[in-house]
mmCIF file of C-alpha atoms in Angstrom:
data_model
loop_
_atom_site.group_PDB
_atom_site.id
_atom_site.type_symbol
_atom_site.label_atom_id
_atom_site.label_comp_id
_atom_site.label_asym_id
_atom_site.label_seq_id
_atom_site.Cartn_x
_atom_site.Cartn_y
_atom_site.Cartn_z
ATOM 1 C CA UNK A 1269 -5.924 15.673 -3.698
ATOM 2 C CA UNK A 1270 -7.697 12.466 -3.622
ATOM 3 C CA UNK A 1271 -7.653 9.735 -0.688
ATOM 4 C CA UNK A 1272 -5.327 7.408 -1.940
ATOM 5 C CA UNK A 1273 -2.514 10.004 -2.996
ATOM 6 C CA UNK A 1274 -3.129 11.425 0.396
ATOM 7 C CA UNK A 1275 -2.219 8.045 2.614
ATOM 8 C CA UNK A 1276 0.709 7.475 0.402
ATOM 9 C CA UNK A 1277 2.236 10.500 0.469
ATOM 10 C CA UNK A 1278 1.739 9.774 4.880
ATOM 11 C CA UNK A 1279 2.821 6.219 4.868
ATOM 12 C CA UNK A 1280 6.446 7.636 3.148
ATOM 13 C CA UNK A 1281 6.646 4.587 0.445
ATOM 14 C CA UNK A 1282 9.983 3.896 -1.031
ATOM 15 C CA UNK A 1283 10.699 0.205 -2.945
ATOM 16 C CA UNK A 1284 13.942 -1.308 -4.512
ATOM 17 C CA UNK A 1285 14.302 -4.104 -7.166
ATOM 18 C CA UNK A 1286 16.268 -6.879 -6.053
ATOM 19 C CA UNK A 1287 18.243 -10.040 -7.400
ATOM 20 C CA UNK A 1288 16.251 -11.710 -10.475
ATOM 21 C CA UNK A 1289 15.699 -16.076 -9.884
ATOM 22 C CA UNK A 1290 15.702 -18.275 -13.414
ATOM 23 C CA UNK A 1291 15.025 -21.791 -12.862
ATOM 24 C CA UNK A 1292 13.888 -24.563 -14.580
ATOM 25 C CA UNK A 1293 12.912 -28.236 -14.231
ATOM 26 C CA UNK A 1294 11.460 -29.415 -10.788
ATOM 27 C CA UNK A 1295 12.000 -26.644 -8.112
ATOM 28 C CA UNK A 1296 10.718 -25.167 -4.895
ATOM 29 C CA UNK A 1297 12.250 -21.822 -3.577
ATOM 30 C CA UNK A 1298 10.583 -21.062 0.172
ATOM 31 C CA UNK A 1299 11.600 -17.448 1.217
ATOM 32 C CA UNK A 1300 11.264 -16.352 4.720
ATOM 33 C CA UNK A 1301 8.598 -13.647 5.921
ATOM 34 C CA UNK A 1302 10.170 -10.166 4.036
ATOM 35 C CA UNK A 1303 10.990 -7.301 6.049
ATOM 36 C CA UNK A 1304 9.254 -4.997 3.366
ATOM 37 C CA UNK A 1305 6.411 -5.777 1.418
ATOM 38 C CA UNK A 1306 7.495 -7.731 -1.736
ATOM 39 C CA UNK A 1307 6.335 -7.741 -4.983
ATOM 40 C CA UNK A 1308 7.583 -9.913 -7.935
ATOM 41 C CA UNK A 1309 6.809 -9.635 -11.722
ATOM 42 C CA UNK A 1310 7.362 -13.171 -13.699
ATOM 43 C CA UNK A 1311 9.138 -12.470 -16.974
ATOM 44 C CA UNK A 1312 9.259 -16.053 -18.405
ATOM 45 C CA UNK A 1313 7.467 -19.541 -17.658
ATOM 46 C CA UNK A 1314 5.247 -20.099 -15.130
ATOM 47 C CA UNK A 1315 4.521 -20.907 -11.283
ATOM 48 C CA UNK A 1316 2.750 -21.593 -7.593
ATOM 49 C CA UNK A 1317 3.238 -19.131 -5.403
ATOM 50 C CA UNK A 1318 1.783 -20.271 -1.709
ATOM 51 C CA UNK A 1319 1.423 -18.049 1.129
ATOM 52 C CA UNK A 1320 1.616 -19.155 4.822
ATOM 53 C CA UNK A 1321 -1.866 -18.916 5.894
ATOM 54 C CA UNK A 1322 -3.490 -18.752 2.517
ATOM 55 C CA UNK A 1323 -5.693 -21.967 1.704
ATOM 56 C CA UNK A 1324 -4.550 -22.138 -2.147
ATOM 57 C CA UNK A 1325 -1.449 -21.685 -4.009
ATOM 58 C CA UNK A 1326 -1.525 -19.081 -6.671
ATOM 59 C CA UNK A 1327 -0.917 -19.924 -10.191
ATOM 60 C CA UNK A 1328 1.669 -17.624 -11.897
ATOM 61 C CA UNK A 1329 2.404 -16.995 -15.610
ATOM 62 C CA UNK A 1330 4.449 -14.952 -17.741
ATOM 63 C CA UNK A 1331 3.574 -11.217 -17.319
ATOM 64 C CA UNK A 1332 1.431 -11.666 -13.569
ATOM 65 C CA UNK A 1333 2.473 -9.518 -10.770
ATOM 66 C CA UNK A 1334 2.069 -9.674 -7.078
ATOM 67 C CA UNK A 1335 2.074 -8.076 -3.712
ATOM 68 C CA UNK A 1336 2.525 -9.372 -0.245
ATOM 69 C CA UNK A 1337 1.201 -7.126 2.064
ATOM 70 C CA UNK A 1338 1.774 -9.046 5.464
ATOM 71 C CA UNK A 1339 4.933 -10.236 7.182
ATOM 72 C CA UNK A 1340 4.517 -13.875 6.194
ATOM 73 C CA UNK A 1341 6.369 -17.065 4.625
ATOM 74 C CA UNK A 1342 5.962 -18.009 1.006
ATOM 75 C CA UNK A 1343 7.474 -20.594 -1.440
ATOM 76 C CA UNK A 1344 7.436 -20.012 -4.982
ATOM 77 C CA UNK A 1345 7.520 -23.418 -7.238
ATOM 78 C CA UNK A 1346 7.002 -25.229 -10.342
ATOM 79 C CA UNK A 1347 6.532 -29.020 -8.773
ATOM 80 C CA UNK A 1348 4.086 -29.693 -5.657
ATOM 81 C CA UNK A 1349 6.190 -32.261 -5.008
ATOM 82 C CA UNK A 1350 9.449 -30.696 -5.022
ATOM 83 C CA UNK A 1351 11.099 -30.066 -1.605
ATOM 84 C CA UNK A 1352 11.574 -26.033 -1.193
ATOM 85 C CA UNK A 1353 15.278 -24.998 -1.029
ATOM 86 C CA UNK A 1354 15.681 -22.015 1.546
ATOM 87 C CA UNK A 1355 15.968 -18.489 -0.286
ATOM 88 C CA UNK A 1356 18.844 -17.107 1.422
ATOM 89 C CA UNK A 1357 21.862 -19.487 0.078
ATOM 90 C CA UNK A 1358 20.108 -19.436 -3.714
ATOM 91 C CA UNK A 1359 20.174 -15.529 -3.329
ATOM 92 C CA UNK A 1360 23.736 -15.090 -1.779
ATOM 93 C CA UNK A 1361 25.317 -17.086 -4.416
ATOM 94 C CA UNK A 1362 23.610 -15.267 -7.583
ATOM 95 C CA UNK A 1363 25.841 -14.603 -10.227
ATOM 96 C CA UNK A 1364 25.880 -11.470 -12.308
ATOM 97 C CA UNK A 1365 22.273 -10.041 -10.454
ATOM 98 C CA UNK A 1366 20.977 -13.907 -11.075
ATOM 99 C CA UNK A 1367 19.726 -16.804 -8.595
ATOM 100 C CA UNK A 1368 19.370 -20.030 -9.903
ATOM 101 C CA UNK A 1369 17.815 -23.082 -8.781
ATOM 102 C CA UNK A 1370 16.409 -26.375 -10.710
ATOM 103 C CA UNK A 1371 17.852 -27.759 -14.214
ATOM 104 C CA UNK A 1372 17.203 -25.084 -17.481
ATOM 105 C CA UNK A 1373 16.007 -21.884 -17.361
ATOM 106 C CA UNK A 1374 12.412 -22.052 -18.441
ATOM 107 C CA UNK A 1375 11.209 -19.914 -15.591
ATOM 108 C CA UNK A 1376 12.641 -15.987 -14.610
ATOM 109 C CA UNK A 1377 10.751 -13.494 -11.933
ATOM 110 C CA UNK A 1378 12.421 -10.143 -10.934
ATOM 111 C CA UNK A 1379 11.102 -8.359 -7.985
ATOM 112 C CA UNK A 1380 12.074 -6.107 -4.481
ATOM 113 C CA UNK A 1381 10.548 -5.104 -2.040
ATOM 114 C CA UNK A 1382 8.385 -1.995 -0.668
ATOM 115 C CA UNK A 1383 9.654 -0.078 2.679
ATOM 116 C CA UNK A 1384 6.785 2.598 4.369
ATOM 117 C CA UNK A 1385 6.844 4.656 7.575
ATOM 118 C CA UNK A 1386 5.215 3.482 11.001
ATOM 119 C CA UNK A 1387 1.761 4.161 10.035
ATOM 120 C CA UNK A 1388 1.740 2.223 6.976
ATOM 121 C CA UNK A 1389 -0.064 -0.598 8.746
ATOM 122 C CA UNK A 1390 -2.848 1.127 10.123
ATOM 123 C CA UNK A 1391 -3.883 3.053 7.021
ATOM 124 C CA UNK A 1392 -3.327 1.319 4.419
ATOM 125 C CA UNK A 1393 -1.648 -2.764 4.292
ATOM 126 C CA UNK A 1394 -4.534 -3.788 7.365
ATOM 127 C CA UNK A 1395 -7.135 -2.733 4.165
ATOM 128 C CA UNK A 1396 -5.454 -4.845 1.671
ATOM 129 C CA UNK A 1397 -5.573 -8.994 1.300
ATOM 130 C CA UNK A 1398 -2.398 -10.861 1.853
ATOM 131 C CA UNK A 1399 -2.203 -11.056 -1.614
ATOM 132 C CA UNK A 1400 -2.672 -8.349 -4.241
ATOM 133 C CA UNK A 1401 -2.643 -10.413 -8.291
ATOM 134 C CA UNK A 1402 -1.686 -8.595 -10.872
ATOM 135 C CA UNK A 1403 -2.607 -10.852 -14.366
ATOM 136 C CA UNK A 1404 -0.450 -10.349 -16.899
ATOM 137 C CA UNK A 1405 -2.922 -9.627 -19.654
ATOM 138 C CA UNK A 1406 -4.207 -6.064 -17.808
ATOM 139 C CA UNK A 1407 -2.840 -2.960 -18.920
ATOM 140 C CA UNK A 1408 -1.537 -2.337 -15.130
ATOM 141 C CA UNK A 1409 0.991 -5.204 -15.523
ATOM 142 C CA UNK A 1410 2.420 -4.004 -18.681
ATOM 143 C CA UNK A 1411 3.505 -0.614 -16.938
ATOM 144 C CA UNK A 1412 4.613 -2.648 -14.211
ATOM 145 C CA UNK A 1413 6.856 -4.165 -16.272
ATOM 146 C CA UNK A 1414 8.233 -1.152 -18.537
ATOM 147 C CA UNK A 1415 8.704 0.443 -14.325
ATOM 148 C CA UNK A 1416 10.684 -2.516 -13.934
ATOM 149 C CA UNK A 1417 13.271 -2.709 -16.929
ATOM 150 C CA UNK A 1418 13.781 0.880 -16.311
ATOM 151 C CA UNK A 1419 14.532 0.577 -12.632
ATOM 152 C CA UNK A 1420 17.120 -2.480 -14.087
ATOM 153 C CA UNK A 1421 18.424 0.260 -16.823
ATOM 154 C CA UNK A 1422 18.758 3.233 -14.324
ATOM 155 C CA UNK A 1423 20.717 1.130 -11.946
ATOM 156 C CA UNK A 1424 23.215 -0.889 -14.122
ATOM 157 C CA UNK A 1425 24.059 1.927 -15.680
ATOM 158 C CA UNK A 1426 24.319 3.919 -12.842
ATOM 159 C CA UNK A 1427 22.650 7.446 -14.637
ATOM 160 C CA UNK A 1428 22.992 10.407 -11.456
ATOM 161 C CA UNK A 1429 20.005 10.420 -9.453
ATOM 162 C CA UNK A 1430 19.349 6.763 -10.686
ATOM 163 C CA UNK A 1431 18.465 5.857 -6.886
ATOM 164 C CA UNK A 1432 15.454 8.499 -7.054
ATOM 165 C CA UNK A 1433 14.265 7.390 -10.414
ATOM 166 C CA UNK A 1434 14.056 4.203 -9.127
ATOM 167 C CA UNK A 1435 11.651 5.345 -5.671
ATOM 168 C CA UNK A 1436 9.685 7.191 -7.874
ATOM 169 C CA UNK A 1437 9.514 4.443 -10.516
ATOM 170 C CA UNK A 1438 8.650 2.198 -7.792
ATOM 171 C CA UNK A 1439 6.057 4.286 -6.276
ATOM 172 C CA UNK A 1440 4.415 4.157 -9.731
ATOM 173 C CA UNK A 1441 4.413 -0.173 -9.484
ATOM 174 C CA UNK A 1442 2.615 0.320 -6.043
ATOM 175 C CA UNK A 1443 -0.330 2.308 -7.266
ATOM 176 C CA UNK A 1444 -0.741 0.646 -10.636
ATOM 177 C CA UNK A 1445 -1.275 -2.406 -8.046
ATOM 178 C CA UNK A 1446 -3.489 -0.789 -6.159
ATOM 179 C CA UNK A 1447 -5.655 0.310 -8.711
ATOM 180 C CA UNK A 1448 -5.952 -3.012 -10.679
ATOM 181 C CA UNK A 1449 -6.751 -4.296 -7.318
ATOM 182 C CA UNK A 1450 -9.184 -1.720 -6.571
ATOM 183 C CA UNK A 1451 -11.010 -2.070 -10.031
ATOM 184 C CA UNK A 1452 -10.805 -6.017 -10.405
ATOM 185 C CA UNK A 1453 -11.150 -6.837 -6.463
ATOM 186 C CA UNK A 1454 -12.493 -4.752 -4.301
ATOM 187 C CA UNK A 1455 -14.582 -6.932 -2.259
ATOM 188 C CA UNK A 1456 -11.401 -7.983 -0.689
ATOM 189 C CA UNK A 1457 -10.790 -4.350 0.899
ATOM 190 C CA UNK A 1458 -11.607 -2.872 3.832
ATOM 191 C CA UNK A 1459 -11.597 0.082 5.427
ATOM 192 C CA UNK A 1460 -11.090 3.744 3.676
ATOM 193 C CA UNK A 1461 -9.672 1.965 0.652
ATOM 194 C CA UNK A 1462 -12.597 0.217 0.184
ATOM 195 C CA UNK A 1463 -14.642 3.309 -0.444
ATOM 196 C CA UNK A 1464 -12.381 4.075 -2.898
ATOM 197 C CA UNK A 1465 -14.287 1.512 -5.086
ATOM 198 C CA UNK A 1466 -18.129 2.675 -3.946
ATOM 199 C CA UNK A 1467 -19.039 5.165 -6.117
ATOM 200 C CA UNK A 1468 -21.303 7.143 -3.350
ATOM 201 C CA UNK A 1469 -18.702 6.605 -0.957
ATOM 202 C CA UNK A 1470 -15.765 7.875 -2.438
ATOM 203 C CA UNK A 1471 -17.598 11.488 -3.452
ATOM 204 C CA UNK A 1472 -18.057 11.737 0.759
ATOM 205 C CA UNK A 1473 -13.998 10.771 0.930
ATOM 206 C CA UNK A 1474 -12.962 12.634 -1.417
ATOM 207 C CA UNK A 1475 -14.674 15.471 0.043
ATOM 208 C CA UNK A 1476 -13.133 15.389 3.183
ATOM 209 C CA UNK A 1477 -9.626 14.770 1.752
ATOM 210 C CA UNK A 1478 -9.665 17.892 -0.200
ATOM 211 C CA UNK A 1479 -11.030 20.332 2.458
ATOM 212 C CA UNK A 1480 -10.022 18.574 5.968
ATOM 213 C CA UNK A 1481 -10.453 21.589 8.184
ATOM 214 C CA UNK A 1482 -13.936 22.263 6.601
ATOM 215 C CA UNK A 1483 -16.443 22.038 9.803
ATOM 216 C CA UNK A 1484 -18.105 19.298 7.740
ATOM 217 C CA UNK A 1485 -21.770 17.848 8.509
ATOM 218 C CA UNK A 1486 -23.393 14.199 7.490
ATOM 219 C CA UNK A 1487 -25.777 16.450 5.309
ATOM 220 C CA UNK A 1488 -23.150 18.646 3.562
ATOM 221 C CA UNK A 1489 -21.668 15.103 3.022
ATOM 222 C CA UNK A 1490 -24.440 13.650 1.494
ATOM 223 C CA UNK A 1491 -25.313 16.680 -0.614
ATOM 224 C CA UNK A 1492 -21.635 16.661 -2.410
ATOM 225 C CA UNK A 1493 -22.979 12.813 -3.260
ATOM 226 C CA UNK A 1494 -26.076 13.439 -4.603
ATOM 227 C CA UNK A 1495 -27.647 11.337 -1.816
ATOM 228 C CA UNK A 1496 -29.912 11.226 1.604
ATOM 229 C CA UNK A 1497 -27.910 11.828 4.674
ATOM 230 C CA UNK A 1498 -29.819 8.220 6.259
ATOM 231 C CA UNK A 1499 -28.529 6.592 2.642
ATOM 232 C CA UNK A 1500 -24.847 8.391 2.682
ATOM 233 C CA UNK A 1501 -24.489 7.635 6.758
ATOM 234 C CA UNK A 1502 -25.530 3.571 6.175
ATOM 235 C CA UNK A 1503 -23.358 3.158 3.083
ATOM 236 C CA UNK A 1504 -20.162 4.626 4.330
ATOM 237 C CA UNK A 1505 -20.851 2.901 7.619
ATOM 238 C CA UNK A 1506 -21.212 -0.539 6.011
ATOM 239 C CA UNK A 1507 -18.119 -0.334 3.433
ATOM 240 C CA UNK A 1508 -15.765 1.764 5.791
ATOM 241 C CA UNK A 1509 -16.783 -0.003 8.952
ATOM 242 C CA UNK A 1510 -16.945 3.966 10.285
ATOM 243 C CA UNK A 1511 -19.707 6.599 10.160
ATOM 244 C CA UNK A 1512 -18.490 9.264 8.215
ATOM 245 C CA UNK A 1513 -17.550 11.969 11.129
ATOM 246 C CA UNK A 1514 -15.790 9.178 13.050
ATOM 247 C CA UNK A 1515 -13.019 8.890 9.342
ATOM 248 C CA UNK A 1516 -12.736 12.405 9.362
ATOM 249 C CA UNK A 1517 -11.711 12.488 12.899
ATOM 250 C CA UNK A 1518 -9.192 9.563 12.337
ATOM 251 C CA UNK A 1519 -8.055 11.493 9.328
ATOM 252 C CA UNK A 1520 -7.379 14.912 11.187
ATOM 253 C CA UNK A 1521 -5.593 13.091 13.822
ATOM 254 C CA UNK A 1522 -2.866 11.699 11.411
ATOM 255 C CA UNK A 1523 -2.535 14.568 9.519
ATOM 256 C CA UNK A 1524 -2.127 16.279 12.840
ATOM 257 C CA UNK A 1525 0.653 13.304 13.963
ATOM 258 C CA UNK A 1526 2.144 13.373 10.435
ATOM 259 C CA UNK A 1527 2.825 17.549 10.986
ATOM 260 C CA UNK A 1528 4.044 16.533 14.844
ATOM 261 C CA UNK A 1529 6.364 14.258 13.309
ATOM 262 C CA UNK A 1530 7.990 16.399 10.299
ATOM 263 C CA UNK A 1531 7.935 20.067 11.182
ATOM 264 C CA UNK A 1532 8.279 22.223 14.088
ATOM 265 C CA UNK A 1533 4.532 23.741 14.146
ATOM 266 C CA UNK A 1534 2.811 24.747 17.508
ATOM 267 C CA UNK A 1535 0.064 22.635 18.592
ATOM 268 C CA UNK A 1536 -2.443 25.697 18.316
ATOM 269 C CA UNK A 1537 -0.935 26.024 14.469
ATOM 270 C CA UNK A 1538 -1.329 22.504 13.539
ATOM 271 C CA UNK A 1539 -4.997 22.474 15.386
ATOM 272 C CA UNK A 1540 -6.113 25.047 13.229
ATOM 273 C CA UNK A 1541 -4.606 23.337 10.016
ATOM 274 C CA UNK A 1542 -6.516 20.036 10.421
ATOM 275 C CA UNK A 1543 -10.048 21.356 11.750
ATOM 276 C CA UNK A 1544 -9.953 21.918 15.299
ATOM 277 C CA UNK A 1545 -11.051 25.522 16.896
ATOM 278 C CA UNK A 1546 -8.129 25.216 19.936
ATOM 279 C CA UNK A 1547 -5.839 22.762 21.211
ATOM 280 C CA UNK A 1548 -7.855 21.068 24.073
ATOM 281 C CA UNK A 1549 -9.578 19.924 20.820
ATOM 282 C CA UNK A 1550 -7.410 18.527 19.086
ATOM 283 C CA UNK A 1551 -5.689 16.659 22.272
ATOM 284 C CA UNK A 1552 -8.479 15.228 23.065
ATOM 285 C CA UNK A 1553 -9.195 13.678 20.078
ATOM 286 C CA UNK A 1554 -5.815 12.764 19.653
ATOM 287 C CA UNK A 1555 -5.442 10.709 23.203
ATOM 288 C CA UNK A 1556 -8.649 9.150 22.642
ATOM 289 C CA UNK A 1557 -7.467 7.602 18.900
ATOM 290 C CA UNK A 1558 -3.290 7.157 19.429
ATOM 291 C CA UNK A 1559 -3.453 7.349 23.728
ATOM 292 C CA UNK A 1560 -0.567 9.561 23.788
ATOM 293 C CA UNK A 1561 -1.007 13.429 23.989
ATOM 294 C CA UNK A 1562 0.170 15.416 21.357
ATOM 295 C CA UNK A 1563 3.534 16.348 23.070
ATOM 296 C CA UNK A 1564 3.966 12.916 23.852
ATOM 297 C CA UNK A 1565 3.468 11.872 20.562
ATOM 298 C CA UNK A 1566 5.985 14.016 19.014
ATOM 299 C CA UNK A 1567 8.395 13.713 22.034
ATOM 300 C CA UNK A 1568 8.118 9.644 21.014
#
C-alpha cells in the first residue's frame, strides 16, 4: 500500500468522457464552473485555456492534457480577441458526439469529468494547483490518450461491462496526472501529497500507510528513513505543514470515518483496526479533527 493508492481508494474516484469540441478559425468557448473535476486531452491544433482566478492563460497543443481541480470558470480559445460563446448551447446541439464552434476544424479536444466522495476535498484536490498540465511530449500523456480512445471504443460499441472499463480506465488518466504532476511540479503541492515527492518524507509516509495501527514513534520514523529524528520531525513538518504524529492521527481518523461510513463494525472493532487501545481514544481524537463523535458521524 502506498499513500497515494490509499487516499484514492477513500476519496471513491469515478470519471466519464464526455462530448468531443472541433473548431476552427477565431473562437472562444467559456464553460461554466464543472460540477466534477474536468480534464480535457487536445487531439488536434492548438489553444488558451484561462482559468477564473489564474493570472495567465495556458497555452495548449496537440497531445497536452489538463486537470481542473477547483469549482471554477474557464474559457478555452484560439483568438484573445474573440468573444467566448457560452458552453451549454455549443454542447446541447453536438452532432454525432461532436460540438462545434468557429469556421474549419483545425482544432479537436475530448475530455469528461472526474466525480469523488465527500472527502475528496480535504485529502487530496486542497493539495493540488487549480491546474494540473499534462505536455504532450511526456510519456504520461500518451497513456492518457490510448485511456481515452479506449474509453471512446468501449462505449460506442457498447462491449458488457463497458461502463466499468471506462471507471477503471479513467482512474488510470487520474493517476498518470498525478504522477507527471508529482515528478515535473511538485513545488506546487501541499500537504501529504507533497511528501510524496521528498524523498525522506515519503519513507516516514509510506511507513505509516502500510502499518497504521503500529504504535509508531518520531524515532522509529526516522530510523525507517535513514535519518535523525530532529532532521525527519523538521522536514516532514516543513513539506506537510504537520509533524509527523499529528498525519498519522489525521490518517487514523479517516480510515476510522471511511469504516463508519461503509460497514457495520463496532466502534471498539474499528478502534482497534486503526491504532487506538479503546474507544474513548479514538472519540476523542475523532471530535477534536471532524467535531462530530463517532456515532454522530456515522448517524450523518
Amino acid at each position: 500500500m502506498d499513500p497515494l493508492h490509499d487516499v484514492l481508494s477513500l476519496v471513491g474516484a469515478t470519471g466519464q468522457v464526455s462530448a468531443s469540441m472541433a473548431a476552427g478559425g477565431s473562437w472562444a468557448v467559456e464553460f461554466e464552473a464543472p460540477v466534477g473535476i474536468k480534464f480535457n486531452a487536445v487531439r488536434r491544433g492548438r489553444c488558451w485555456l484561462r482559468v477564473d482566478g489564474c493570472a495567465e492563460a495556458l497555452p495548449l497543443a496537440a497531445g497536452d492534457c489538463y486537470l481542473l481541480t477547483r469549482a471554477r470558470s474557464y474559457t478555452l480559445f484560439s483568438d484573445p480577441e474573440a468573444v467566448p460563446v457560452p458552453a451549454g448551447p455549443v454542447f446541447l446541439a453536438a452532432t454525432g458526439g461532436v460540438a462545434r464552434v468557429g469556421a474549419g476544424d483545425d482544432f479537436a479536444a475530448i475530455g469528461g469529468a472526474f466525480h469523488f466522495g465527500d472527502r475528496a476535498r480535504t485529502l487530496l484536490l486542497d493539495a493540488l494547483p487549480p491546474v494540473v498540465h499534462v505536455p504532450g511530449a511526456t510519456a504520461e500523456a500518451a497513456t492518457l490518450h490510448w485511456a481515452i480512445d479506449q474509453v471512446d471504443a468501449e462505449l460506442r460499441q457498447q462491449r458488457p461491462a463497458a461502463g466499468l472499463v471506462a471507471e477503471h480506465l479513467a482512474l488510470i488518466m487520474l493517476i498518470q496526472m498525478l504522477r507527471h504532476h508529482l515528478a515535473a511540479d511538485a513545488r506546487t503541492t501541499t500537504g501529504w501529497l507533497a511528501g510524496l515527492g521528498d524523498p525522506v518524507v515519503a519513507l516516514a509516509l509510506r511507513e505509516m500507510h502500510q502499518r497504521p495501527a503500529h504504535p509508531w514513534t518520531v524515532a522509529e520514523l526516522a530510523r525507517a528513513a535513514s535519518v535523525s529524528r530532529s532532521t525527519l520531525a523538521a522536514r516532514f513538518r516543513t513539506v506537510v505543514g504537520r509533524a509527523p504524529l499529528e498525519y498519522l492521527t489525521g490518517w487514523r481518523v479517516e480510515l476510522a470515518a471511511d469504516r463508519l461510513r461503509r460497514t457495520d463494525d463496532t466502534l471498539a472493532r474499528i478502534a482497534q483496526l486503526v491504532g487506538y487501545g479503546s474507544e474513548s481514544a479514538l472519540s476523542v481524537a475523532f471530535k477534536r479533527i471532524t467535531g462530530h463523535t463517532p456515532r454522530a458521524y456515522r448517524r450523518r
